[in-house]
């Protein structure tokens, strides 16, 4: 049973560039959430996708956008990169419809470095 | 708004001794509470969760956590620590009254178990 997978593992970009990160959820899961984990901090919620729509969004600017595909996989896009966007980006998958008792399972993350 | 506090940046314990990692939370409604562990350069791994019922929750790898509503705490415990337990531990909360399944994390506590 494959867990949550993310690609790429590492990424180096320069300020102003755009980046796309990818996530495949755990088998049987239909909901994908994205988190940003800055160095020395806990993960911060970016947004959540279910049924190909953004269902909830954290306190992140519009430069952060996403997409969910029919096979439940998801992408996170960040435009106009800033130095402060350097972080570990974590994808978590879960199964919706469990009365908010669902457990989110995390992927290994993508380490983004902005120079 | 919901929040989580992990008052200790680091906890040091000798192998074989009991360990406790502290967590307090704040939510407007009833909480669902989670513990995750993160090993270096890895994503978050689910340990246990409190949804309802018994205040003592048992999880993976011999860990357990005690929910205390009056003290708004959810401390992680293990009777006998192993060197391999050394990692970064995150407490997270979900406010079930918010209607959303996203998680709010604490800043994390580094657990160091010495041989």
mmCIF file of C-alpha atoms in Angstrom:
data_model
loop_
_atom_site.group_PDB
_atom_site.id
_atom_site.type_symbol
_atom_site.label_atom_id
_atom_site.label_comp_id
_atom_site.label_asym_id
_atom_site.label_seq_id
_atom_site.Cartn_x
_atom_site.Cartn_y
_atom_site.Cartn_z
ATOM 1 C CA UNK A 1 0.000 0.000 0.000
ATOM 2 C CA UNK A 2 1.752 3.130 -1.220
ATOM 3 C CA UNK A 3 1.802 6.036 1.155
ATOM 4 C CA UNK A 4 1.772 9.697 0.243
ATOM 5 C CA UNK A 5 4.397 10.533 -2.348
ATOM 6 C CA UNK A 6 5.780 13.932 -3.303
ATOM 7 C CA UNK A 7 8.031 15.192 -6.058
ATOM 8 C CA UNK A 8 10.575 16.530 -6.403
ATOM 9 C CA UNK A 9 12.510 15.891 -3.214
ATOM 10 C CA UNK A 10 14.560 19.050 -3.466
ATOM 11 C CA UNK A 11 14.264 22.154 -5.570
ATOM 12 C CA UNK A 12 16.377 25.277 -5.941
ATOM 13 C CA UNK A 13 14.881 28.387 -7.527
ATOM 14 C CA UNK A 14 15.713 32.082 -7.734
ATOM 15 C CA UNK A 15 13.580 34.987 -6.615
ATOM 16 C CA UNK A 16 10.745 35.817 -8.978
ATOM 17 C CA UNK A 17 10.553 32.369 -10.506
ATOM 18 C CA UNK A 18 7.586 30.023 -10.366
ATOM 19 C CA UNK A 19 7.516 26.494 -8.967
ATOM 20 C CA UNK A 20 5.181 23.500 -9.105
ATOM 21 C CA UNK A 21 5.199 20.770 -6.477
ATOM 22 C CA UNK A 22 3.347 17.481 -6.868
ATOM 23 C CA UNK A 23 1.624 15.074 -4.510
ATOM 24 C CA UNK A 24 -0.020 11.677 -4.853
ATOM 25 C CA UNK A 25 -2.267 10.741 -1.946
ATOM 26 C CA UNK A 26 -2.350 7.498 -0.043
ATOM 27 C CA UNK A 27 -4.401 4.815 -1.756
ATOM 28 C CA UNK A 28 -8.100 5.251 -0.967
ATOM 29 C CA UNK A 29 -7.799 8.878 0.131
ATOM 30 C CA UNK A 30 -9.660 11.678 -1.597
ATOM 31 C CA UNK A 31 -8.558 14.837 0.200
ATOM 32 C CA UNK A 32 -5.224 16.599 -0.060
ATOM 33 C CA UNK A 33 -3.929 19.319 2.241
ATOM 34 C CA UNK A 34 -0.738 21.331 1.788
ATOM 35 C CA UNK A 35 1.408 22.709 4.592
ATOM 36 C CA UNK A 36 4.512 24.901 4.705
ATOM 37 C CA UNK A 37 7.120 24.115 7.346
ATOM 38 C CA UNK A 38 9.727 26.834 7.782
ATOM 39 C CA UNK A 39 12.964 25.980 9.530
ATOM 40 C CA UNK A 40 12.410 25.506 13.259
ATOM 41 C CA UNK A 41 8.650 25.858 13.001
ATOM 42 C CA UNK A 42 5.634 23.614 12.930
ATOM 43 C CA UNK A 43 3.751 23.058 9.680
ATOM 44 C CA UNK A 44 1.365 25.848 8.651
ATOM 45 C CA UNK A 45 -1.761 25.096 6.664
ATOM 46 C CA UNK A 46 -1.854 26.469 3.111
ATOM 47 C CA UNK A 47 -5.014 24.973 1.600
ATOM 48 C CA UNK A 48 -7.062 21.824 1.214
ATOM 49 C CA UNK A 49 -8.536 20.222 -1.906
ATOM 50 C CA UNK A 50 -11.483 17.889 -2.194
ATOM 51 C CA UNK A 51 -13.453 16.984 -5.306
ATOM 52 C CA UNK A 52 -11.058 19.099 -7.342
ATOM 53 C CA UNK A 53 -11.990 22.268 -5.488
ATOM 54 C CA UNK A 54 -10.196 24.355 -2.887
ATOM 55 C CA UNK A 55 -12.267 23.852 0.273
ATOM 56 C CA UNK A 56 -10.338 25.848 2.836
ATOM 57 C CA UNK A 57 -7.413 28.217 2.734
ATOM 58 C CA UNK A 58 -4.950 29.348 5.352
ATOM 59 C CA UNK A 59 -3.319 32.739 5.647
ATOM 60 C CA UNK A 60 -1.236 32.588 2.480
ATOM 61 C CA UNK A 61 -1.188 35.079 -0.408
ATOM 62 C CA UNK A 62 -2.678 34.447 -3.821
ATOM 63 C CA UNK A 63 0.804 33.639 -5.121
ATOM 64 C CA UNK A 64 0.085 30.218 -3.682
ATOM 65 C CA UNK A 65 -2.381 28.254 -5.770
ATOM 66 C CA UNK A 66 -3.238 24.640 -6.271
ATOM 67 C CA UNK A 67 -5.067 22.061 -8.227
ATOM 68 C CA UNK A 68 -6.500 18.619 -7.667
ATOM 69 C CA UNK A 69 -6.909 16.134 -10.491
ATOM 70 C CA UNK A 70 -9.615 13.494 -10.997
ATOM 71 C CA UNK A 71 -7.251 10.812 -9.669
ATOM 72 C CA UNK A 72 -6.987 12.879 -6.414
ATOM 73 C CA UNK A 73 -3.368 13.869 -6.970
ATOM 74 C CA UNK A 74 -2.565 17.500 -6.416
ATOM 75 C CA UNK A 75 -0.197 20.299 -7.354
ATOM 76 C CA UNK A 76 0.955 23.321 -5.413
ATOM 77 C CA UNK A 77 2.066 26.317 -7.449
ATOM 78 C CA UNK A 78 3.951 29.290 -6.096
ATOM 79 C CA UNK A 79 4.482 32.353 -8.285
ATOM 80 C CA UNK A 80 6.915 35.230 -7.901
ATOM 81 C CA UNK A 81 9.046 33.368 -5.393
ATOM 82 C CA UNK A 82 10.427 35.243 -2.402
ATOM 83 C CA UNK A 83 13.356 34.314 -0.194
ATOM 84 C CA UNK A 84 10.836 33.696 2.591
ATOM 85 C CA UNK A 85 9.184 30.939 0.591
ATOM 86 C CA UNK A 86 12.164 28.701 1.338
ATOM 87 C CA UNK A 87 10.725 25.850 3.395
ATOM 88 C CA UNK A 88 9.726 22.205 3.480
ATOM 89 C CA UNK A 89 6.387 21.785 1.736
ATOM 90 C CA UNK A 90 4.337 18.912 3.059
ATOM 91 C CA UNK A 91 1.398 17.224 1.451
ATOM 92 C CA UNK A 92 -1.089 15.317 3.589
ATOM 93 C CA UNK A 93 -3.890 13.068 2.447
ATOM 94 C CA UNK A 94 -7.021 11.910 4.229
ATOM 95 C CA UNK A 95 -10.425 10.419 3.599
ATOM 96 C CA UNK A 96 -13.219 12.920 3.854
ATOM 97 C CA UNK A 97 -16.608 12.040 5.214
ATOM 98 C CA UNK A 98 -15.466 10.697 8.557
ATOM 99 C CA UNK A 99 -16.956 13.472 10.643
ATOM 100 C CA UNK A 100 -13.707 15.382 10.993
ATOM 101 C CA UNK A 101 -12.123 12.433 12.778
ATOM 102 C CA UNK A 102 -9.948 11.643 9.757
ATOM 103 C CA UNK A 103 -6.219 11.279 10.212
ATOM 104 C CA UNK A 104 -3.973 13.167 7.843
ATOM 105 C CA UNK A 105 -1.024 11.162 6.551
ATOM 106 C CA UNK A 106 1.981 13.122 5.400
ATOM 107 C CA UNK A 107 4.403 12.674 2.568
ATOM 108 C CA UNK A 108 8.175 13.135 2.899
ATOM 109 C CA UNK A 109 7.979 16.725 1.699
ATOM 110 C CA UNK A 110 9.680 18.864 -0.927
ATOM 111 C CA UNK A 111 12.518 21.061 0.255
ATOM 112 C CA UNK A 112 12.345 24.366 -1.641
ATOM 113 C CA UNK A 113 15.288 26.743 -1.519
ATOM 114 C CA UNK A 114 14.888 30.215 -3.015
ATOM 115 C CA UNK A 115 18.134 32.080 -3.756
ATOM 116 C CA UNK B 1 -8.960 30.705 16.504
ATOM 117 C CA UNK B 2 -7.260 27.521 17.572
ATOM 118 C CA UNK B 3 -3.701 27.254 18.824
ATOM 119 C CA UNK B 4 -1.233 24.794 20.289
ATOM 120 C CA UNK B 5 1.627 25.439 22.678
ATOM 121 C CA UNK B 6 4.565 23.146 23.230
ATOM 122 C CA UNK B 7 6.391 24.854 26.086
ATOM 123 C CA UNK B 8 9.651 22.927 25.801
ATOM 124 C CA UNK B 9 11.918 23.328 22.785
ATOM 125 C CA UNK B 10 13.875 20.268 23.885
ATOM 126 C CA UNK B 11 13.420 17.366 26.282
ATOM 127 C CA UNK B 12 16.368 15.252 27.382
ATOM 128 C CA UNK B 13 15.907 11.804 28.889
ATOM 129 C CA UNK B 14 18.085 8.762 29.483
ATOM 130 C CA UNK B 15 17.269 5.506 27.745
ATOM 131 C CA UNK B 16 14.974 3.359 29.864
ATOM 132 C CA UNK B 17 13.506 6.307 31.733
ATOM 133 C CA UNK B 18 9.942 7.526 31.256
ATOM 134 C CA UNK B 19 9.422 10.517 28.992
ATOM 135 C CA UNK B 20 6.814 13.243 28.765
ATOM 136 C CA UNK B 21 6.428 15.813 26.004
ATOM 137 C CA UNK B 22 4.007 18.566 26.933
ATOM 138 C CA UNK B 23 1.223 20.111 24.854
ATOM 139 C CA UNK B 24 -1.547 22.562 25.692
ATOM 140 C CA UNK B 25 -4.225 23.716 23.313
ATOM 141 C CA UNK B 26 -6.829 26.411 22.814
ATOM 142 C CA UNK B 27 -10.009 25.981 20.780
ATOM 143 C CA UNK B 28 -13.413 27.593 20.859
ATOM 144 C CA UNK B 29 -15.217 24.280 20.746
ATOM 145 C CA UNK B 30 -14.326 20.656 21.345
ATOM 146 C CA UNK B 31 -10.893 19.493 20.193
ATOM 147 C CA UNK B 32 -9.566 16.601 18.241
ATOM 148 C CA UNK B 33 -5.903 16.214 19.202
ATOM 149 C CA UNK B 34 -2.999 14.560 17.395
ATOM 150 C CA UNK B 35 0.653 13.743 17.898
ATOM 151 C CA UNK B 36 3.090 13.390 15.019
ATOM 152 C CA UNK B 37 6.807 12.606 14.951
ATOM 153 C CA UNK B 38 9.328 13.879 12.422
ATOM 154 C CA UNK B 39 12.699 12.255 11.830
ATOM 155 C CA UNK B 40 15.474 14.249 10.097
ATOM 156 C CA UNK B 41 14.710 15.071 6.468
ATOM 157 C CA UNK B 42 11.431 13.191 6.666
ATOM 158 C CA UNK B 43 7.750 14.028 6.666
ATOM 159 C CA UNK B 44 5.478 13.749 9.670
ATOM 160 C CA UNK B 45 4.530 10.323 10.931
ATOM 161 C CA UNK B 46 1.214 9.856 12.767
ATOM 162 C CA UNK B 47 1.511 8.544 16.345
ATOM 163 C CA UNK B 48 -1.926 8.815 17.935
ATOM 164 C CA UNK B 49 -5.074 10.880 18.231
ATOM 165 C CA UNK B 50 -7.790 11.735 20.726
ATOM 166 C CA UNK B 51 -11.299 11.951 19.386
ATOM 167 C CA UNK B 52 -13.562 11.037 22.271
ATOM 168 C CA UNK B 53 -13.901 8.522 25.072
ATOM 169 C CA UNK B 54 -11.066 7.324 27.275
ATOM 170 C CA UNK B 55 -8.725 10.150 28.216
ATOM 171 C CA UNK B 56 -5.696 7.867 27.857
ATOM 172 C CA UNK B 57 -4.954 7.169 24.227
ATOM 173 C CA UNK B 58 -2.514 4.504 23.113
ATOM 174 C CA UNK B 59 -0.599 4.850 19.881
ATOM 175 C CA UNK B 60 2.298 3.550 17.843
ATOM 176 C CA UNK B 61 5.709 2.471 19.168
ATOM 177 C CA UNK B 62 4.566 2.325 22.807
ATOM 178 C CA UNK B 63 3.548 5.973 22.997
ATOM 179 C CA UNK B 64 0.438 7.142 24.783
ATOM 180 C CA UNK B 65 -1.125 10.500 25.528
ATOM 181 C CA UNK B 66 -3.383 11.777 28.246
ATOM 182 C CA UNK B 67 -6.188 14.202 27.461
ATOM 183 C CA UNK B 68 -7.056 16.592 30.284
ATOM 184 C CA UNK B 69 -9.963 18.865 29.433
ATOM 185 C CA UNK B 70 -9.774 21.021 32.548
ATOM 186 C CA UNK B 71 -6.094 21.777 31.953
ATOM 187 C CA UNK B 72 -6.505 21.853 28.149
ATOM 188 C CA UNK B 73 -3.518 19.550 27.848
ATOM 189 C CA UNK B 74 -2.585 16.520 25.788
ATOM 190 C CA UNK B 75 0.824 15.347 26.986
ATOM 191 C CA UNK B 76 2.682 12.599 25.154
ATOM 192 C CA UNK B 77 4.194 9.857 27.297
ATOM 193 C CA UNK B 78 6.199 6.678 27.079
ATOM 194 C CA UNK B 79 7.100 4.449 30.042
ATOM 195 C CA UNK B 80 10.592 3.573 28.813
ATOM 196 C CA UNK B 81 12.443 5.707 26.272
ATOM 197 C CA UNK B 82 14.600 4.314 23.483
ATOM 198 C CA UNK B 83 17.506 6.052 21.751
ATOM 199 C CA UNK B 84 15.582 5.558 18.509
ATOM 200 C CA UNK B 85 12.771 7.747 19.917
ATOM 201 C CA UNK B 86 15.024 10.780 19.428
ATOM 202 C CA UNK B 87 13.166 12.991 16.976
ATOM 203 C CA UNK B 88 11.024 16.111 16.656
ATOM 204 C CA UNK B 89 7.505 15.776 18.060
ATOM 205 C CA UNK B 90 4.523 17.875 17.048
ATOM 206 C CA UNK B 91 1.190 18.275 18.768
ATOM 207 C CA UNK B 92 -1.748 19.373 16.600
ATOM 208 C CA UNK B 93 -5.368 20.341 17.196
ATOM 209 C CA UNK B 94 -8.503 20.392 15.121
ATOM 210 C CA UNK B 95 -11.500 22.432 16.246
ATOM 211 C CA UNK B 96 -14.471 20.265 15.382
ATOM 212 C CA UNK B 97 -16.812 23.234 15.680
ATOM 213 C CA UNK B 98 -15.006 24.952 12.816
ATOM 214 C CA UNK B 99 -16.373 22.408 10.394
ATOM 215 C CA UNK B 100 -12.975 21.971 8.795
ATOM 216 C CA UNK B 101 -10.522 19.125 9.051
ATOM 217 C CA UNK B 102 -7.326 21.144 8.906
ATOM 218 C CA UNK B 103 -4.722 20.932 11.644
ATOM 219 C CA UNK B 104 -3.006 23.624 13.678
ATOM 220 C CA UNK B 105 0.442 22.556 14.860
ATOM 221 C CA UNK B 106 2.676 23.565 17.707
ATOM 222 C CA UNK B 107 6.279 24.574 17.093
ATOM 223 C CA UNK B 108 7.567 21.156 18.005
ATOM 224 C CA UNK B 109 9.666 19.633 20.790
ATOM 225 C CA UNK B 110 12.968 17.951 20.115
ATOM 226 C CA UNK B 111 13.315 14.761 22.135
ATOM 227 C CA UNK B 112 16.860 13.568 22.787
ATOM 228 C CA UNK B 113 17.299 10.152 24.386
ATOM 229 C CA UNK B 114 20.814 9.431 25.587
ATOM 230 C CA UNK B 115 22.231 5.890 25.831
#
